[in-house]
XYZ file of C-alpha atoms in Angstrom:
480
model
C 71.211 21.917 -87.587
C 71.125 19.150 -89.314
C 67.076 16.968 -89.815
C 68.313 14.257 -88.269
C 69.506 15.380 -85.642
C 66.259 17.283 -85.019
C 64.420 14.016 -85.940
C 66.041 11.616 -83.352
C 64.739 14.304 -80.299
C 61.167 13.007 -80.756
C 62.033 10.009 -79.598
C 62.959 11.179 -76.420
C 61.475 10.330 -73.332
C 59.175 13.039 -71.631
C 58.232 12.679 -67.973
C 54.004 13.921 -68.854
C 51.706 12.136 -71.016
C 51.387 14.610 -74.221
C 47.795 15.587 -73.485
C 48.984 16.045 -69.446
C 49.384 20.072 -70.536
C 46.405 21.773 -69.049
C 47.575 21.022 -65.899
C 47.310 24.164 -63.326
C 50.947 23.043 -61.600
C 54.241 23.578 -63.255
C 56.914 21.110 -63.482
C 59.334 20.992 -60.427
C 62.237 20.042 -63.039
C 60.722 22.310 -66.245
C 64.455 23.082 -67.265
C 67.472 25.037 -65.854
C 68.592 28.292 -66.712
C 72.332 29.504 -66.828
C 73.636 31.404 -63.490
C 75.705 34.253 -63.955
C 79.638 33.514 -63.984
C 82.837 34.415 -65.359
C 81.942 32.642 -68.565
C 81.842 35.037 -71.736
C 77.970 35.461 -72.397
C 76.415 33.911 -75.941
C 76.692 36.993 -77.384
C 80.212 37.604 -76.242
C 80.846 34.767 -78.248
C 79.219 34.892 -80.965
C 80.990 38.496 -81.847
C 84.188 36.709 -81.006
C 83.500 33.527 -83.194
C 82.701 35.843 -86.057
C 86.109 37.892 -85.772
C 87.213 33.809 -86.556
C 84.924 32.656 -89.248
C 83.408 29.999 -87.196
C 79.717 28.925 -87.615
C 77.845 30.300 -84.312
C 74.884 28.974 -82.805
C 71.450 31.489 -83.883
C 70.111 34.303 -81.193
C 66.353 34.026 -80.780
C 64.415 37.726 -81.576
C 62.509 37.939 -78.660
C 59.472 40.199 -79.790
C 58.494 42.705 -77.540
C 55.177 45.114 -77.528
C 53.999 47.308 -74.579
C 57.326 47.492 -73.299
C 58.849 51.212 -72.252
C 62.694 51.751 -73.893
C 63.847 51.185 -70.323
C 62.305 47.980 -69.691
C 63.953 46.721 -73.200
C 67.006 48.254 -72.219
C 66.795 46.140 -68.362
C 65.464 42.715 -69.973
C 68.475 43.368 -72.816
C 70.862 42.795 -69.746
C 68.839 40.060 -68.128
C 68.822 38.008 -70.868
C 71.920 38.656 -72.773
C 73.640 35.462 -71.200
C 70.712 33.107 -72.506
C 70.912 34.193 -76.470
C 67.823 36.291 -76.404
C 68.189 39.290 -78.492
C 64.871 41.575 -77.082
C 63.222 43.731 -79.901
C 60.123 46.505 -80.398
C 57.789 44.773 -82.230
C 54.255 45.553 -83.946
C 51.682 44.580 -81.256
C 50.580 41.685 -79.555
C 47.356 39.303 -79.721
C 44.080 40.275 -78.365
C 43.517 37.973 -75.232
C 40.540 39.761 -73.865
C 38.847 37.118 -70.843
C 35.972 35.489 -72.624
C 37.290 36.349 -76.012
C 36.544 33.703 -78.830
C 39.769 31.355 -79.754
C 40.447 31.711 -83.690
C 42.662 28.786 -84.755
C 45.818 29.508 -85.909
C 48.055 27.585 -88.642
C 51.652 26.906 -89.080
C 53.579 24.866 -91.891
C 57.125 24.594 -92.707
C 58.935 27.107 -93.391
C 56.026 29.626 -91.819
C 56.931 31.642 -88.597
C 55.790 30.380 -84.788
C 56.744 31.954 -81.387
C 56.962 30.469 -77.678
C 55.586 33.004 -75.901
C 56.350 34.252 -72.676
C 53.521 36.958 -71.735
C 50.831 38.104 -73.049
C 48.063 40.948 -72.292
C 48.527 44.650 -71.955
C 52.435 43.633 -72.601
C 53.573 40.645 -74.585
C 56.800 38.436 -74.557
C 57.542 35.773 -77.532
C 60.537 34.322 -79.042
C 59.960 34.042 -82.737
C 61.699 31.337 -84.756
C 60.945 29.169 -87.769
C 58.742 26.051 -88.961
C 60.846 23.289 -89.383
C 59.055 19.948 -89.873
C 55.393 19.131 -88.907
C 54.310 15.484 -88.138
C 50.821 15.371 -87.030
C 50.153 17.088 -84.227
C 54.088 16.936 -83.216
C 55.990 19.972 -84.693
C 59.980 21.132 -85.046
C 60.884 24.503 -85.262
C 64.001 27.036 -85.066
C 66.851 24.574 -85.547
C 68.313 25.715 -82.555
C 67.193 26.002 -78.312
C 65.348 28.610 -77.054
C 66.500 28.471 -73.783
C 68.712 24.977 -73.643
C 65.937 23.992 -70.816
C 64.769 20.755 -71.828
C 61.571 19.397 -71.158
C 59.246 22.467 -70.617
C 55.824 23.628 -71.121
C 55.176 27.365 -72.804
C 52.384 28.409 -75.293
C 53.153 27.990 -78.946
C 51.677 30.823 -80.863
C 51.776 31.287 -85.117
C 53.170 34.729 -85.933
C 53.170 37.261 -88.481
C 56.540 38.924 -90.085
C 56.193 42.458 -90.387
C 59.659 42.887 -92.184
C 63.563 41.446 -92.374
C 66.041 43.737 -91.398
C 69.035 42.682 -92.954
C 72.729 43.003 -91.198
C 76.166 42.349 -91.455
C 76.691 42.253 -88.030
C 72.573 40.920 -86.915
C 70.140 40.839 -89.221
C 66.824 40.146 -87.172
C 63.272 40.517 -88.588
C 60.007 42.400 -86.753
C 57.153 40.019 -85.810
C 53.872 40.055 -83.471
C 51.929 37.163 -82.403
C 48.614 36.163 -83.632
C 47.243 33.292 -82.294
C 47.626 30.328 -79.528
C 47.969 26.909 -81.803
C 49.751 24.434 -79.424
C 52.423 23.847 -76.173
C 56.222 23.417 -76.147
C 56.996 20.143 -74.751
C 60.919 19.913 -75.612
C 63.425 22.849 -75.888
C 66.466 21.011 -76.778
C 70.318 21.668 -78.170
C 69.471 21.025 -81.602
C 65.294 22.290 -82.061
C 62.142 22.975 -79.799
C 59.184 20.449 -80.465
C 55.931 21.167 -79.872
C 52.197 19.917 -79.471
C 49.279 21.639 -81.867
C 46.905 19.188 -79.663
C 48.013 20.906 -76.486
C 47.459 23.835 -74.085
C 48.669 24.908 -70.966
C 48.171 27.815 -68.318
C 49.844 30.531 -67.744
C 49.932 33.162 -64.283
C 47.660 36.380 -64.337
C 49.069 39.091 -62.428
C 47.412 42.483 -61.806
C 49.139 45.752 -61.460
C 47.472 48.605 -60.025
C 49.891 51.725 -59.554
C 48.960 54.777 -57.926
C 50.643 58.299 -59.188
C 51.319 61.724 -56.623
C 48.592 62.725 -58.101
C 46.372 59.801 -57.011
C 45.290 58.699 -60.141
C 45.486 55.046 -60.636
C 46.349 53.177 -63.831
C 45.670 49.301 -64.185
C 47.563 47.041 -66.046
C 46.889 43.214 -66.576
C 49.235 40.571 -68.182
C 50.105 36.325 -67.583
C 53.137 35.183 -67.105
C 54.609 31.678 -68.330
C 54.058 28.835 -65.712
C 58.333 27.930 -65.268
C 59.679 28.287 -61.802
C 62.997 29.407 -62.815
C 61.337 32.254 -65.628
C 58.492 33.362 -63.724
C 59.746 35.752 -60.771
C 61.824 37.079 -63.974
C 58.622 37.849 -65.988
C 56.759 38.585 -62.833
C 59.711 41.266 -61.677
C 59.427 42.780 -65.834
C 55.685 42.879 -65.772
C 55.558 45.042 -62.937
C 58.616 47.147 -63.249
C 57.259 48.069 -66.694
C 54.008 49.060 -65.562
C 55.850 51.309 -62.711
C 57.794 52.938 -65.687
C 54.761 53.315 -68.273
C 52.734 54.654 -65.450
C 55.245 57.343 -63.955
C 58.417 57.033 -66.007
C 59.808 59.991 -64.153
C 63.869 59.481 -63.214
C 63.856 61.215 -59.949
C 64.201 60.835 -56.246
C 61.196 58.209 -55.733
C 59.231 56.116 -52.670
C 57.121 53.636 -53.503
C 55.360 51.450 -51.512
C 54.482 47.524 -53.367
C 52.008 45.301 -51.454
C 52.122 41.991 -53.274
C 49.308 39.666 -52.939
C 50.026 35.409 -53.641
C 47.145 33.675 -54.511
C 48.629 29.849 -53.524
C 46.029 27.558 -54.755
C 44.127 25.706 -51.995
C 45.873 27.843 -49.114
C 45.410 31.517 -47.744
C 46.687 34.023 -50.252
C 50.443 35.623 -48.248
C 50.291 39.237 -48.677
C 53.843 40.845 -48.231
C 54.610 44.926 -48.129
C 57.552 46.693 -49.158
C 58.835 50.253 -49.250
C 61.150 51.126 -51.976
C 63.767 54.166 -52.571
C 65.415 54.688 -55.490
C 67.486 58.272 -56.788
C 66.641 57.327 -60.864
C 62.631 55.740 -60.499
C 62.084 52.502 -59.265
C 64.005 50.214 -61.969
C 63.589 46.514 -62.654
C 66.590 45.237 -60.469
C 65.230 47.738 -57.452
C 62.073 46.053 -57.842
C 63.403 42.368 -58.184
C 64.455 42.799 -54.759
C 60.825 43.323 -53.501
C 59.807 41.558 -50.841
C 56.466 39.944 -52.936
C 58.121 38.758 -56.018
C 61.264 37.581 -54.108
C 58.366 35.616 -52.200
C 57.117 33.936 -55.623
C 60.510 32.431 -56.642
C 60.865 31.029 -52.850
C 57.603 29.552 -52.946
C 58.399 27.750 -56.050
C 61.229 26.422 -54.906
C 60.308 25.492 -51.612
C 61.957 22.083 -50.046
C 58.846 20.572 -49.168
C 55.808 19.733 -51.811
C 55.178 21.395 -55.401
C 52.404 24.088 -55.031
C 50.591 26.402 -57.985
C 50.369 29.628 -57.892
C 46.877 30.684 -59.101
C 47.883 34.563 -59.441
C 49.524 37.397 -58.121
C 48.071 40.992 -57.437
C 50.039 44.028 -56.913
C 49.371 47.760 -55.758
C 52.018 50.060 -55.820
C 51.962 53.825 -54.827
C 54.315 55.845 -55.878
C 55.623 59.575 -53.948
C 58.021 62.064 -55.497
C 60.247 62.449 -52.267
C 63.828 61.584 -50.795
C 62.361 60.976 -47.058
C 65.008 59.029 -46.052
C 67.997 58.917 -43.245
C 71.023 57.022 -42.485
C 71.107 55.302 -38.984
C 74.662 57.182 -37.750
C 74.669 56.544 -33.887
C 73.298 55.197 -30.818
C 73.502 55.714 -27.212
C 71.922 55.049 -23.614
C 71.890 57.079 -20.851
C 74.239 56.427 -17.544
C 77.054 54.200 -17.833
C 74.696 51.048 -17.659
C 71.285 49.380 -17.499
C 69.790 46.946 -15.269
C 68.105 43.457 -16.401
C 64.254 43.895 -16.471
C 64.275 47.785 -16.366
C 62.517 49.340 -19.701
C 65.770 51.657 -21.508
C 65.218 54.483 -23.612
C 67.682 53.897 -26.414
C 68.288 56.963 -28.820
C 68.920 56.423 -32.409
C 70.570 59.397 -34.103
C 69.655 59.697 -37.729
C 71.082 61.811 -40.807
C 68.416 62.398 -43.585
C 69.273 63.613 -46.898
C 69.687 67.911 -47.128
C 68.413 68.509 -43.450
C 69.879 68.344 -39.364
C 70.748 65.628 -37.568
C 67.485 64.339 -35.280
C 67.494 61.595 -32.195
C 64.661 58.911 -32.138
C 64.145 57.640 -28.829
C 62.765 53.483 -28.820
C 61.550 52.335 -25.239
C 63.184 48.704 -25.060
C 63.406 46.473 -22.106
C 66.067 44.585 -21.155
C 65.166 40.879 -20.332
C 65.561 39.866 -16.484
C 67.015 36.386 -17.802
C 70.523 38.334 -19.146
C 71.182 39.978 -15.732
C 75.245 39.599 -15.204
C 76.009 39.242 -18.999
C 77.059 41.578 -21.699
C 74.369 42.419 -24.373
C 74.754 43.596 -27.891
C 71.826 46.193 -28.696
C 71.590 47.041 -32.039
C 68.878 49.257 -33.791
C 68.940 48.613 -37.848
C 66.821 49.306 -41.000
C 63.802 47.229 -40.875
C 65.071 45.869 -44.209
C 68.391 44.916 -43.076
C 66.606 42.638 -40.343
C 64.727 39.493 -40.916
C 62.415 38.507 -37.935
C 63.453 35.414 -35.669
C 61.349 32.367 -36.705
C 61.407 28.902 -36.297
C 63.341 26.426 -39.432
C 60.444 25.417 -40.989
C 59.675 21.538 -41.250
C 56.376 21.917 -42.840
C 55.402 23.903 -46.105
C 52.869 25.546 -43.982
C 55.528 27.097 -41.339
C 57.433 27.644 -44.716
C 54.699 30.172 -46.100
C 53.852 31.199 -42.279
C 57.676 32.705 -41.914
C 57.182 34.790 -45.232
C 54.845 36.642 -44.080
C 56.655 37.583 -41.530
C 59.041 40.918 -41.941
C 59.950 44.065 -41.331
C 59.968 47.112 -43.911
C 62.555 49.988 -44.729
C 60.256 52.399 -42.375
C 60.768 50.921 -39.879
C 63.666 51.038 -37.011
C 64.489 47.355 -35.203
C 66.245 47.299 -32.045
C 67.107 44.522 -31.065
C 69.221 42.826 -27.634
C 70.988 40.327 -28.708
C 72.735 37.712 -25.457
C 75.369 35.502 -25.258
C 72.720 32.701 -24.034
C 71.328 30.546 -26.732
C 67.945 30.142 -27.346
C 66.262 27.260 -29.512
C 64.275 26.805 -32.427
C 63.087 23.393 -32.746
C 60.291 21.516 -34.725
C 58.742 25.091 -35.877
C 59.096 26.088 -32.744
C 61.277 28.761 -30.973
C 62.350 28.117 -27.266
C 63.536 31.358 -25.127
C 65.291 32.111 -22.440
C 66.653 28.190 -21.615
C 69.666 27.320 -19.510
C 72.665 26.271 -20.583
C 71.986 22.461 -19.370
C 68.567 22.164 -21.134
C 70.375 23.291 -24.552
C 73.113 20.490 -24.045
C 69.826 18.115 -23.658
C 67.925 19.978 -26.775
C 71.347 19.271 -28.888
C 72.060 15.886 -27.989
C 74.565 14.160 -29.910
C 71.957 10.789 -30.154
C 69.985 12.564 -32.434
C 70.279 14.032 -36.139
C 67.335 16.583 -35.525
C 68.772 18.778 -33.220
C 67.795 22.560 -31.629
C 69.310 25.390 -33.862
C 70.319 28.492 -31.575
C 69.632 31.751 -31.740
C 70.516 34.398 -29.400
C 67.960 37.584 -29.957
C 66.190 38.265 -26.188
C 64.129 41.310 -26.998
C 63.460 43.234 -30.231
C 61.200 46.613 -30.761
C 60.117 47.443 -33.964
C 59.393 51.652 -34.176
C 57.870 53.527 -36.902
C 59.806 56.138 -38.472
C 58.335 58.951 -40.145
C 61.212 58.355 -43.097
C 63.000 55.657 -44.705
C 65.734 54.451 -42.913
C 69.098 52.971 -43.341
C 72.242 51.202 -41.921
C 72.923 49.882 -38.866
C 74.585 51.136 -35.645
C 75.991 48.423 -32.647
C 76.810 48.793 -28.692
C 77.950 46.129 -26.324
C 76.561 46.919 -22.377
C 76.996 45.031 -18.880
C 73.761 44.470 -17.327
C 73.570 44.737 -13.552
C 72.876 41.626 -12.007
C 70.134 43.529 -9.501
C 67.069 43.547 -10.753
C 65.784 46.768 -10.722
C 67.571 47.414 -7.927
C 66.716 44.518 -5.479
C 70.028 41.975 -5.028
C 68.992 38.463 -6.331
């Protein structure tokens, strides 16, 4: 890339004061990452603009220590479409809580790393010194992500060794000490501040074996709400695989605690299954870190996460069934009368076995058809209000069922409301036309569950079974 080019970006604009990097809350706009699509990934590229002789655009090693082979081998996927090349490297910094700061140095032409986590594992992307103007340096002639105006630790680095390639030559590095904060991570260089700092997430991971001996593993995570649930998903999928990297039939149960600074901490449970251990893209699914990127995108005010705890146990077991049929007894039910609904289940290797789930039948749907359906707790999400507040927001998170257990649920062809955070059940048909006036943009949205019973499986369960049924318009008998 050519110095001037890298030059003319430190003239650019930035929407924080240089010395505004301590600050505990992330951008809302820190950058943009590419979405997966039909376009040929960097690397895809690159192998095809060599096979033309065409100058190609640099990969960034992205140094890795206290990673397991199949944690590389996940985040190798992950980040293939952004130019990241991930690679075993030496070890990471010390970054023991209370430890002394030792100041680091960096000059042209010396090696310096944006890094990404650090702890029991570490994360940086190691480039080159390019320029230094002060306290304002360029480095790596080239993005590391394309995001823009962002704000990562800058670390120096050490080069262990170069290994040369025809196809990739990449060289072996570890990080050594925190010197300064990327501010700009633009098309032609980063630039960053040595006079700068800025926070990163802790997370905690506690797993729990068969055996029921716990291992502990702490890390941070960069402050970036469109690479943290990322990190957050690696750090704990690694520590999952370090501390039982057994492929097998495996349960494990993830309770995720959000610290949200200033509010209640949202603790969310979830109960995993997997045939080969509990990989990174099981886990990214999780009801806790899928929390953390919907927090930080939420539609309503910027919020800071201070940290994020998480205990996972893990069982060597395939308790789980398929949801294969459902039934009532008689040829039909009457409104208000409590039904005992059996749920026929399949587990894996064994017979056939009926759970029965007590559900009542709402006196407001006497005379109408009903659709009962019993699902996977996971399948389900719970009926709560739109949210118009960030509060009502973080309320409906916390709100969900799990894979264990089995949701019936009676769903009419009457509408019931949710309005203002609110939901409104069991309305007539005249007060919805009032509710969803057209002399008014915010209107009542409908919903049409009457009755739902949530039962506790002994296994894991799966799928989803439906039946439609006429409810008598007698109520328990008596004529109306």
């Amino acid at each position: 890339t050519p110095i001037e080019s890298m030059l003319a970006e430190r003239a650019r604009t930035r929407r924080r004061a240089p010395i505004e990097l301590a600050a505990r809350e992330e951008d809302p706009e820190a950058g943009w990452l590419p979405a997966e699509s039909d376009e040929p990934s960097r690397a895809v590229r690159v192998a095809a603009s060599a096979a033309e002789g065409q100058l190609v655009r640099a990969s960034v090693p992205l140094s890795l220590s206290g990673f397991t082979a199949r944690t590389v081998a996940d985040l190798t996927e992950e980040l293939r479409p952004m130019g990241l090349v991930p690679m075993q490297a030496g070890g990471g910094r010390a970054t023991a809580p209370g430890a002394k700061a030792e100041p680091g140095h960096v000059e042209p032409g010396s090696a310096i790393g944006v890094e990404l986590v650090r702890g029991d594992m570490n994360m940086v992307g190691t480039g080159t010194v390019t320029y230094i103007d002060g306290a304002t340096v360029l480095a790596f002639g080239h993005p590391m992500f394309g995001i823009g105006e962002s704000y990562l630790p800058l670390v120096d680095a050490q080069i262990h060794a170069f290994m040369p390639s025809l196809s990739q030559s990449f060289k072996l590095s570890s990080p050594l000490h925190e010197i300064g904060v990327l501010v700009q991570d633009r098309a032609s260089c980063i630039i960053g501040n040595l006079d700068g700092r800025t926070s990163m997430m802790p997370i905690a991971v506690h797993v729990t074996g068969p055996d029921g001996r716990e291992r502990a593993f702490h890390a941070e995570v960069a402050r970036n709400r469109r690479l943290t649930g990322m990190l957050a998903s690696t750090v704990v999928s690694n520590a999952i695989s370090d501390a039982e990297p057994d492929v097998t039939d495996m349960v494990a149960t993830v309770t995720g605690k959000i610290a949200i600074h200033g509010r209640a901490p949202l603790e969310l449970r979830d109960v995993l299954f997997s045939t080969d251990g509990i990989s990174g893209h099981a886990l990214f699914a999780a009801r806790g870190l899928r929390a953390l990127g919907e927090l930080m995108f939420n539609p309503f005010e910027p919020l800071v996460v201070d940290r994020l705890d998480v205990d996972v146990r893990v069982a060597f077991r395939r308790d789980v069934a398929d949801i294969v049929g459902l039934s009532l007894p008689g040829d039909g039910v009457r409104a208000g009368q409590i039904v005992p609904v059996r749920v026929t289940l399949r587990p894996y290797a064994g017979a056939e076995y009926v759970e029965t789930v007590s559900v009542k039948i709402p006196n407001a749907v006497a005379g109408q058809a009903v659709h009962i359906e019993a699902a996977s707790g996971a399948m389900v999400r719970p009926e709560v209000p739109a949210p118009e507040t960030l509060a009502t927001y973080i309320d409906n998170l916390g709100k969900f069922y799990t894979a264990s257990n089995i949701v019936v649920s009676v769903q009419t062809t009457e509408e019931s409301a949710s309005l203002r955070g609110r939901l409104i059940q069991d309305l007539p048909g005249a007060a919805m036309d009032t509710l969803r006036s057209g002399n008014e943009t915010r209107r009542a949205d409908a919903y049409r569950v009457a009755e739902r019973t949530v039962f506790q499986s002994k296994r894991l369960v799966s799928g989803r079974q439906e039946l439609t049924v006429a409810v008598r318009d007698d109520v328990l008998g008596r004529a109306k």
